Amino acid sequence: MISRRGFLKYGASALATSGLITTTSGKIFAAAGSGSKDTRWAFLIDTHKCTGCGLCVKACKLENEVPMEANATRTWVERYVIKHDGEVVADSPHAGIDGYTRNDPQGREIPESDIAKSYFVPKLCNQCEKPACVQVCPVGATYQTADGVVLVDRTWCIGCGYCIMACPYGARFFHPVFRVAEKCNWCYHRITKGMDTACVEACSFGARMVGNIMDPNDPLTKIIKTERVSLLKEEYGTSPMAYYIGLDTLVR
Amino acid sequence: MKNHVYRPLFLVIAFVVAVLIAREIVVPEDFGTHEAGYMYGWHRKGNEQEWKDFKVKYQGKDYCKLCHQDKVDKISQTPHVIINCENCHGPAVKMARVDGKIHWKNPTYTKHGEDTFENHIDRTREQCLRCHAKLPYKGSGREWVRGINNTEHNPDMECVMCHNPHSPGFG
């Protein structure tokens, strides 16, 4: 039999633990738009606007020198087709690099009358505040910068692959040329020069946006602070920094 | 203590000293925990600059405008104003294939070279279909783009034979 004191004590600590997830991402949210001198990069994806053209994936591969023909990519676009009977047909052939030009999810033609809803979801590295991939690196080859971007030191990586397994989002892969772990770094060479990432540059529909969440005048900060946004796999406690608009519950 | 104790002990000490010396030589000076702290911050500081120095390829429409103002003006009067030039023309960087590897050169304002394949314009039907293939995906952005039925709308022809991407329709 648990005492009243014990119940309150353990109950409070259990509540605090379950609250950890919200407090860590809440910390950034609280500081967002504070005009802090520290930069914190964040990403915003509006799934309503994505047409599934795949030009972001193409631009990313060219910009970041990931071989076109290799089945490996820093960003990708997923297609979800949900039928009236509840069946979900989702795919991302070649990361969607050639665009979605046919109604053939997983090679099946789904008649228009059967489709309840359908949409595209662009994905990329979330540059988590608490990156699981960094924590498992045994040699210090992958790390978080002061402005929140997770980078990989190609000269230091031993290619053990722990980080690829640790990422809950499947954002990491093995670079076929450099033979080290590779990941999206939100075009660190571009954003640090005040440019947009290559995928944002290539998106015609404004489905992607990158910005400094600490800057109150950044359009990205304004949207995140005022509109309804969500994150992927928040329950993992990694505090992802890629915000989504219009995310369906079955997108993980 | 007996000799059989000292000998392996010296070996162990020698091994530890050798590892420490090797560590001092191999580990760069700027390696350590930096801003992100003990948990996430272990790295070689110099690598940050190496990533910042990575070559930029996509220059954006403002860069193209410096020489091609007329083209930008023309496309700006059409719905295609939202498209980045480099989506069809390729990144505005000179590149060359040497031994199968891509070598990036500095972007220049001079004439685009002949031995390179930069500004290789993608005029294929597939390029247009990325956005203009009609898909029954209500709720996706595709719904708002004017689309064609790929199998019915002149399937054997290239789109650019009738449509000018800089002024779509029949301009």
Short mmCIF file of C-alpha atoms in Angstrom, two decimals:
data_model
loop_
_atom_site.label_atom_id
_atom_site.label_comp_id
_atom_site.label_asym_id
_atom_site.label_seq_id
_atom_site.Cartn_x
_atom_site.Cartn_y
_atom_site.Cartn_z
CA MET A 1 0.00 0.00 0.00
CA ILE A 2 1.48 3.32 -1.03
CA SER A 3 1.33 6.14 1.46
CA ARG A 4 -0.27 9.45 0.65
CA ARG A 5 3.10 11.17 0.86
CA GLY A 6 4.66 8.56 -1.42
CA PHE A 7 1.84 8.82 -3.93
CA LEU A 8 2.26 12.57 -4.20
CA LYS A 9 6.05 12.30 -4.39
CA TYR A 10 6.18 9.64 -7.11
CA GLY A 11 3.19 11.09 -8.87
CA ALA A 12 4.87 14.47 -9.11
CA SER A 13 8.12 13.01 -10.47
CA ALA A 14 6.19 10.91 -13.00
CA LEU A 15 4.35 14.03 -14.13
CA ALA A 16 7.62 15.92 -14.41
CA THR A 17 9.13 13.11 -16.52
CA SER A 18 6.17 13.01 -18.90
CA GLY A 19 6.36 16.79 -19.08
CA LEU A 20 10.03 16.68 -20.14
CA ILE A 21 9.14 16.28 -23.78
CA THR A 22 7.03 19.39 -23.87
CA THR A 23 9.39 21.46 -21.75
CA THR A 24 12.44 20.85 -23.94
CA SER A 25 10.76 21.96 -27.16
CA GLY A 26 8.84 24.52 -25.10
CA LYS A 27 12.14 26.11 -24.09
CA ILE A 28 12.92 27.00 -27.67
CA PHE A 29 9.36 28.14 -28.22
CA ALA A 30 9.53 30.40 -25.19
CA ALA A 31 12.77 31.92 -26.45
CA ALA A 32 11.48 32.19 -30.03
CA GLY A 33 11.27 35.73 -31.27
CA SER A 34 13.07 36.99 -28.19
CA GLY A 35 15.61 38.73 -30.39
CA SER A 36 18.36 36.77 -28.65
CA LYS A 37 21.78 37.29 -30.17
CA ASP A 38 22.18 33.53 -30.40
CA THR A 39 20.94 32.14 -33.69
CA ARG A 40 18.73 29.05 -33.66
CA TRP A 41 17.85 27.76 -37.10
CA ALA A 42 14.41 26.28 -37.62
CA PHE A 43 12.50 24.89 -40.58
CA LEU A 44 8.86 25.11 -41.54
CA ILE A 45 7.06 22.82 -43.99
CA ASP A 46 3.56 23.56 -45.23
CA THR A 47 2.22 20.26 -46.55
CA HIS A 48 -0.84 21.98 -48.04
CA LYS A 49 1.42 23.73 -50.55
CA CYS A 50 3.56 20.77 -51.67
CA THR A 51 2.73 19.55 -55.18
CA GLY A 52 5.15 16.65 -55.18
CA CYS A 53 7.27 18.00 -58.06
CA GLY A 54 10.47 16.70 -56.46
CA LEU A 55 12.58 19.67 -57.57
CA CYS A 56 13.70 20.20 -53.97
CA VAL A 57 15.23 16.73 -53.90
CA LYS A 58 16.98 17.33 -57.21
CA ALA A 59 18.33 20.71 -56.08
CA CYS A 60 19.53 19.22 -52.81
CA LYS A 61 21.46 16.46 -54.52
CA LEU A 62 23.16 18.89 -56.90
CA GLU A 63 23.91 21.44 -54.20
CA ASN A 64 25.26 18.96 -51.69
CA GLU A 65 27.02 16.60 -54.11
CA VAL A 66 25.02 13.49 -53.35
CA PRO A 67 25.16 11.24 -56.44
CA MET A 68 21.95 11.44 -58.46
CA GLU A 69 21.78 7.74 -59.23
CA ALA A 70 22.46 6.56 -55.65
CA ASN A 71 19.46 5.52 -53.58
CA ALA A 72 20.50 7.93 -50.84
CA THR A 73 19.33 11.46 -50.21
CA ARG A 74 19.34 14.24 -47.62
CA THR A 75 15.72 15.21 -48.23
CA TRP A 76 12.79 13.34 -49.68
CA VAL A 77 9.10 13.76 -50.48
CA GLU A 78 6.55 11.17 -49.33
CA ARG A 79 3.19 10.55 -50.96
CA TYR A 80 0.19 9.49 -48.92
CA VAL A 81 -3.03 8.25 -50.51
CA ILE A 82 -5.79 7.39 -48.04
CA LYS A 83 -8.72 5.41 -49.39
CA HIS A 84 -12.31 5.61 -48.22
CA ASP A 85 -11.98 2.10 -46.75
CA GLY A 86 -9.16 3.36 -44.50
CA GLU A 87 -6.29 1.78 -46.40
CA VAL A 88 -3.18 3.94 -46.56
CA VAL A 89 -0.97 3.65 -49.62
CA ALA A 90 2.24 5.59 -49.01
CA ASP A 91 5.50 5.63 -50.95
CA SER A 92 8.52 7.69 -51.90
CA PRO A 93 10.11 6.16 -55.02
CA HIS A 94 13.73 7.35 -55.37
CA ALA A 95 12.92 9.92 -52.67
CA GLY A 96 10.49 11.51 -55.12
CA ILE A 97 13.35 13.04 -57.10
CA ASP A 98 11.59 12.60 -60.45
CA GLY A 99 8.36 14.11 -59.16
CA TYR A 100 5.00 12.39 -58.89
CA THR A 101 3.68 12.32 -62.44
CA ARG A 102 1.39 9.30 -62.28
CA ASN A 103 -1.33 8.13 -59.92
CA ASP A 104 0.57 4.95 -59.07
CA PRO A 105 1.37 4.75 -55.35
CA GLN A 106 3.32 1.53 -54.80
CA GLY A 107 2.67 0.66 -58.42
CA ARG A 108 -1.11 0.50 -57.97
CA GLU A 109 -3.51 2.74 -59.80
CA ILE A 110 -6.10 3.96 -57.32
CA PRO A 111 -9.35 5.21 -58.87
CA GLU A 112 -10.24 8.77 -57.99
CA SER A 113 -13.55 7.65 -56.51
CA ASP A 114 -11.69 5.50 -53.94
CA ILE A 115 -9.46 8.32 -52.69
CA ALA A 116 -10.59 10.06 -49.51
CA LYS A 117 -7.57 12.32 -49.17
CA SER A 118 -4.05 12.52 -50.48
CA TYR A 119 -1.05 14.72 -49.90
CA PHE A 120 2.72 15.04 -50.12
CA VAL A 121 5.01 15.41 -47.13
CA PRO A 122 8.55 16.73 -47.65
CA LYS A 123 11.02 15.49 -45.06
CA LEU A 124 14.56 16.30 -44.05
CA CYS A 125 16.78 16.35 -40.97
CA ASN A 126 14.99 17.92 -37.99
CA GLN A 127 18.22 19.32 -36.44
CA CYS A 128 16.94 18.16 -33.06
CA GLU A 129 17.68 20.13 -29.92
CA LYS A 130 18.58 16.79 -28.30
CA PRO A 131 19.94 14.78 -31.24
CA ALA A 132 19.98 11.04 -30.60
CA CYS A 133 22.42 10.60 -33.51
CA VAL A 134 25.03 12.80 -31.85
CA GLN A 135 24.73 11.10 -28.50
CA VAL A 136 25.68 7.70 -29.93
CA CYS A 137 28.73 8.83 -31.91
CA PRO A 138 31.71 7.08 -30.33
CA VAL A 139 34.38 9.40 -31.78
CA GLY A 140 32.91 12.91 -31.75
CA ALA A 141 32.55 13.05 -35.51
CA THR A 142 29.00 14.35 -35.43
CA TYR A 143 28.06 17.29 -33.28
CA GLN A 144 25.70 20.16 -32.69
CA THR A 145 26.84 23.67 -33.53
CA ALA A 146 26.01 26.71 -31.40
CA ASP A 147 23.18 27.62 -33.79
CA GLY A 148 21.62 24.17 -33.47
CA VAL A 149 22.64 22.47 -36.73
CA VAL A 150 23.99 18.93 -36.51
CA LEU A 151 27.06 18.42 -38.72
CA VAL A 152 29.26 15.45 -39.61
CA ASP A 153 33.05 15.77 -39.68
CA ARG A 154 33.96 13.70 -42.73
CA THR A 155 37.61 13.42 -41.74
CA TRP A 156 36.70 12.16 -38.28
CA CYS A 157 33.82 9.74 -39.00
CA ILE A 158 34.81 6.07 -38.78
CA GLY A 159 31.65 4.87 -40.54
CA CYS A 160 30.33 2.71 -37.72
CA GLY A 161 26.74 3.57 -38.59
CA TYR A 162 25.44 3.98 -35.02
CA CYS A 163 24.01 7.40 -35.85
CA ILE A 164 22.15 6.03 -38.87
CA MET A 165 20.45 3.52 -36.57
CA ALA A 166 19.80 6.07 -33.82
CA CYS A 167 17.95 8.68 -35.88
CA PRO A 168 14.21 8.15 -35.34
CA TYR A 169 13.46 9.98 -38.58
CA GLY A 170 15.67 7.93 -40.90
CA ALA A 171 17.36 11.13 -41.96
CA ARG A 172 20.89 9.73 -42.02
CA PHE A 173 22.55 7.50 -44.59
CA PHE A 174 25.94 6.32 -45.73
CA HIS A 175 27.55 8.57 -48.34
CA PRO A 176 28.40 6.33 -51.30
CA VAL A 177 31.44 8.41 -52.34
CA PHE A 178 32.96 9.65 -49.08
CA ARG A 179 32.11 6.44 -47.21
CA VAL A 180 31.05 8.26 -44.07
CA ALA A 181 27.74 9.07 -42.38
CA GLU A 182 25.88 11.78 -44.24
CA LYS A 183 22.91 13.93 -43.37
CA CYS A 184 21.04 17.08 -44.26
CA ASN A 185 22.61 20.12 -42.59
CA TRP A 186 20.05 22.64 -43.81
CA CYS A 187 22.72 23.79 -46.30
CA TYR A 188 24.91 25.14 -43.51
CA HIS A 189 27.15 26.79 -46.12
CA ARG A 190 24.15 28.75 -47.40
CA ILE A 191 22.17 29.69 -44.28
CA THR A 192 25.32 30.99 -42.57
CA LYS A 193 25.74 33.35 -45.56
CA GLY A 194 22.14 34.58 -45.25
CA MET A 195 20.88 32.49 -48.17
CA ASP A 196 17.98 30.04 -48.23
CA THR A 197 18.70 26.33 -48.40
CA ALA A 198 18.82 24.81 -51.90
CA CYS A 199 15.48 23.03 -51.36
CA VAL A 200 13.79 26.26 -50.26
CA GLU A 201 15.31 28.01 -53.29
CA ALA A 202 13.98 25.30 -55.60
CA CYS A 203 10.47 25.14 -54.15
CA SER A 204 8.11 27.12 -56.37
CA PHE A 205 5.16 26.93 -54.01
CA GLY A 206 6.65 28.13 -50.73
CA ALA A 207 6.12 24.78 -49.06
CA ARG A 208 9.52 25.02 -47.37
CA MET A 209 10.96 27.80 -45.26
CA VAL A 210 14.13 28.17 -43.22
CA GLY A 211 14.90 30.89 -40.70
CA ASN A 212 16.23 32.00 -37.36
CA ILE A 213 13.57 31.30 -34.76
CA MET A 214 15.17 33.77 -32.33
CA ASP A 215 14.63 36.66 -34.72
CA PRO A 216 11.16 38.14 -34.06
CA ASN A 217 11.06 39.66 -37.57
CA ASP A 218 11.80 36.41 -39.36
CA PRO A 219 8.68 35.32 -41.31
CA LEU A 220 9.26 31.79 -40.03
CA THR A 221 9.17 32.92 -36.39
CA LYS A 222 5.95 34.84 -36.98
CA ILE A 223 4.23 31.76 -38.40
CA ILE A 224 5.47 29.38 -35.69
CA LYS A 225 4.46 31.84 -32.98
CA THR A 226 0.99 32.52 -34.33
CA GLU A 227 -0.19 29.52 -36.34
CA ARG A 228 -0.98 25.90 -35.49
CA VAL A 229 2.16 23.87 -36.08
CA SER A 230 3.22 20.36 -35.19
CA LEU A 231 6.37 18.27 -34.99
CA LEU A 232 7.28 14.75 -36.05
CA LYS A 233 7.70 12.03 -33.39
CA GLU A 234 7.74 14.43 -30.45
CA GLU A 235 7.39 11.50 -28.07
CA TYR A 236 10.99 10.48 -28.76
CA GLY A 237 12.08 13.50 -26.75
CA THR A 238 14.59 14.71 -29.36
CA SER A 239 12.94 18.14 -29.67
CA PRO A 240 12.93 18.35 -33.47
CA MET A 241 13.20 21.81 -35.02
CA ALA A 242 11.39 21.18 -38.31
CA TYR A 243 7.84 22.44 -37.82
CA TYR A 244 4.95 21.28 -39.99
CA ILE A 245 1.66 22.80 -41.02
CA GLY A 246 -1.14 20.44 -42.04
CA LEU A 247 0.39 17.24 -40.72
CA ASP A 248 -1.95 14.25 -40.67
CA THR A 249 -1.88 11.90 -37.65
CA LEU A 250 -0.66 8.96 -39.71
CA VAL A 251 2.44 10.79 -40.89
CA ARG A 252 5.24 9.66 -38.60
CA MET B 1 57.33 -8.31 -5.33
CA LYS B 2 58.38 -10.90 -7.80
CA ASN B 3 59.66 -10.30 -11.28
CA HIS B 4 56.64 -11.99 -12.84
CA VAL B 5 54.46 -9.25 -11.40
CA TYR B 6 56.66 -6.31 -12.47
CA ARG B 7 57.15 -7.39 -16.07
CA PRO B 8 53.47 -7.34 -17.14
CA LEU B 9 52.94 -4.22 -15.01
CA PHE B 10 55.68 -2.35 -16.91
CA LEU B 11 54.12 -3.57 -20.16
CA VAL B 12 50.76 -2.18 -19.15
CA ILE B 13 52.28 1.15 -18.07
CA ALA B 14 54.25 1.37 -21.34
CA PHE B 15 51.05 0.69 -23.28
CA VAL B 16 49.12 3.39 -21.43
CA VAL B 17 51.93 5.91 -21.96
CA ALA B 18 52.12 4.99 -25.67
CA VAL B 19 48.35 5.53 -26.03
CA LEU B 20 48.53 8.89 -24.24
CA ILE B 21 51.42 10.04 -26.46
CA ALA B 22 49.62 8.85 -29.60
CA ARG B 23 46.47 10.65 -28.43
CA GLU B 24 48.42 13.88 -27.98
CA ILE B 25 49.73 13.62 -31.55
CA VAL B 26 46.63 12.33 -33.34
CA VAL B 27 43.87 14.38 -31.68
CA PRO B 28 43.82 17.92 -33.13
CA GLU B 29 44.18 20.87 -30.79
CA ASP B 30 40.74 22.26 -31.52
CA PHE B 31 39.03 18.99 -30.62
CA GLY B 32 36.88 19.19 -27.51
CA THR B 33 33.47 20.12 -26.15
CA HIS B 34 32.37 23.44 -27.53
CA GLU B 35 29.19 25.54 -27.30
CA ALA B 36 26.74 22.62 -27.36
CA GLY B 37 28.31 21.13 -24.24
CA TYR B 38 29.48 17.74 -23.06
CA MET B 39 26.58 15.69 -24.43
CA TYR B 40 26.33 17.06 -27.98
CA GLY B 41 29.33 19.31 -28.43
CA TRP B 42 32.35 17.01 -28.88
CA HIS B 43 33.99 17.89 -32.16
CA ARG B 44 36.86 19.37 -34.09
CA LYS B 45 36.06 23.10 -34.17
CA GLY B 46 37.72 23.59 -37.54
CA ASN B 47 35.12 21.39 -39.20
CA GLU B 48 32.46 24.08 -38.77
CA GLN B 49 34.40 26.39 -41.06
CA GLU B 50 34.99 23.55 -43.52
CA TRP B 51 31.22 23.16 -43.87
CA LYS B 52 30.71 26.93 -44.14
CA ASP B 53 33.23 26.98 -47.00
CA PHE B 54 31.33 24.30 -48.92
CA LYS B 55 30.64 25.42 -52.47
CA VAL B 56 27.34 27.20 -53.11
CA LYS B 57 25.77 26.11 -56.41
CA TYR B 58 22.21 27.44 -56.59
CA GLN B 59 22.51 31.24 -56.89
CA GLY B 60 18.85 32.26 -57.08
CA LYS B 61 16.85 34.41 -59.47
CA ASP B 62 18.46 37.69 -58.41
CA TYR B 63 21.79 36.41 -59.64
CA CYS B 64 20.39 35.40 -63.06
CA LYS B 65 18.73 38.82 -63.31
CA LEU B 66 22.12 40.54 -63.38
CA CYS B 67 22.50 39.48 -67.02
CA HIS B 68 19.08 38.19 -68.05
CA GLN B 69 16.76 40.98 -66.91
CA ASP B 70 14.64 40.61 -70.08
CA LYS B 71 13.95 36.93 -69.40
CA VAL B 72 13.08 37.60 -65.77
CA ASP B 73 10.77 40.45 -66.81
CA LYS B 74 9.00 38.18 -69.28
CA ILE B 75 8.46 35.28 -66.91
CA SER B 76 7.41 37.68 -64.15
CA GLN B 77 4.19 38.40 -66.04
CA THR B 78 3.20 34.74 -66.01
CA PRO B 79 2.25 32.20 -63.33
CA HIS B 80 5.73 30.72 -63.83
CA VAL B 81 7.20 33.68 -61.91
CA ILE B 82 7.33 31.41 -58.85
CA ILE B 83 9.84 29.04 -60.46
CA ASN B 84 13.54 29.46 -59.82
CA CYS B 85 15.47 29.71 -63.14
CA GLU B 86 17.89 27.03 -61.99
CA ASN B 87 15.13 24.44 -61.66
CA CYS B 88 15.19 24.05 -65.47
CA HIS B 89 18.52 25.65 -66.40
CA GLY B 90 20.63 23.87 -63.77
CA PRO B 91 22.63 25.55 -61.02
CA ALA B 92 24.44 28.71 -62.18
CA VAL B 93 27.87 27.28 -61.52
CA LYS B 94 30.39 26.03 -63.98
CA MET B 95 31.00 22.37 -63.58
CA ALA B 96 33.00 19.81 -65.46
CA ARG B 97 33.21 16.06 -65.39
CA VAL B 98 36.77 14.83 -64.97
CA ASP B 99 37.23 11.08 -64.71
CA GLY B 100 33.55 10.69 -63.96
CA LYS B 101 33.67 13.08 -61.00
CA ILE B 102 31.95 16.44 -60.96
CA HIS B 103 34.23 19.42 -60.41
CA TRP B 104 32.61 22.71 -59.47
CA LYS B 105 34.14 25.95 -60.63
CA ASN B 106 33.52 29.48 -59.48
CA PRO B 107 30.40 31.09 -60.89
CA THR B 108 31.36 33.78 -63.33
CA TYR B 109 29.62 36.58 -65.14
CA THR B 110 31.41 35.63 -68.36
CA LYS B 111 29.99 33.58 -71.18
CA HIS B 112 29.00 30.06 -70.25
CA GLY B 113 31.75 27.71 -71.34
CA GLU B 114 31.48 24.99 -73.94
CA ASP B 115 33.40 22.21 -72.25
CA THR B 116 30.99 22.25 -69.36
CA PHE B 117 27.44 21.11 -69.03
CA GLU B 118 26.23 23.87 -66.77
CA ASN B 119 23.04 25.52 -67.87
CA HIS B 120 21.99 22.28 -69.42
CA ILE B 121 18.36 23.19 -69.96
CA ASP B 122 15.83 20.54 -69.03
CA ARG B 123 13.23 20.81 -71.80
CA THR B 124 11.79 17.33 -71.34
CA ARG B 125 8.11 16.50 -71.02
CA GLU B 126 8.96 14.86 -67.68
CA GLN B 127 10.15 18.19 -66.30
CA CYS B 128 6.79 19.86 -67.07
CA LEU B 129 4.84 16.86 -65.78
CA ARG B 130 6.42 17.25 -62.34
CA CYS B 131 3.78 19.90 -61.69
CA HIS B 132 1.38 19.67 -64.63
CA ALA B 133 0.44 15.98 -64.57
CA LYS B 134 -3.13 15.88 -63.34
CA LEU B 135 -3.38 13.76 -60.21
CA PRO B 136 -6.62 13.11 -58.30
CA TYR B 137 -4.98 14.11 -55.00
CA LYS B 138 -7.45 16.34 -53.25
CA GLY B 139 -5.75 18.16 -50.42
CA SER B 140 -2.31 18.25 -51.98
CA GLY B 141 -0.83 21.32 -53.62
CA ARG B 142 -1.27 19.62 -57.01
CA GLU B 143 -4.95 20.46 -56.85
CA TRP B 144 -4.17 24.13 -57.52
CA VAL B 145 -1.93 23.60 -60.55
CA ARG B 146 -3.47 23.39 -64.01
CA GLY B 147 -2.81 19.83 -65.07
CA ILE B 148 -3.10 17.63 -68.14
CA ASN B 149 -3.88 13.96 -68.60
CA ASN B 150 -0.47 12.67 -69.64
CA THR B 151 -1.79 9.77 -71.71
CA GLU B 152 -4.33 11.87 -73.63
CA HIS B 153 -2.70 15.29 -74.13
CA ASN B 154 -0.34 14.81 -77.13
CA PRO B 155 1.58 12.00 -75.41
CA ASP B 156 4.29 11.75 -78.06
CA MET B 157 5.22 15.42 -78.15
CA GLU B 158 7.50 17.58 -76.07
CA CYS B 159 5.57 20.33 -74.28
CA VAL B 160 8.00 23.01 -75.46
CA MET B 161 6.98 22.41 -79.09
CA CYS B 162 3.76 24.36 -78.38
CA HIS B 163 4.31 26.01 -74.99
CA ASN B 164 7.04 28.47 -74.08
CA PRO B 165 7.92 27.92 -70.42
CA HIS B 166 8.77 31.64 -70.10
CA SER B 167 5.24 32.52 -71.20
CA PRO B 168 3.10 29.42 -70.80
CA GLY B 169 -0.18 29.17 -72.61
CA PHE B 170 0.52 29.96 -76.26
CA GLY B 171 2.53 33.17 -75.88
#
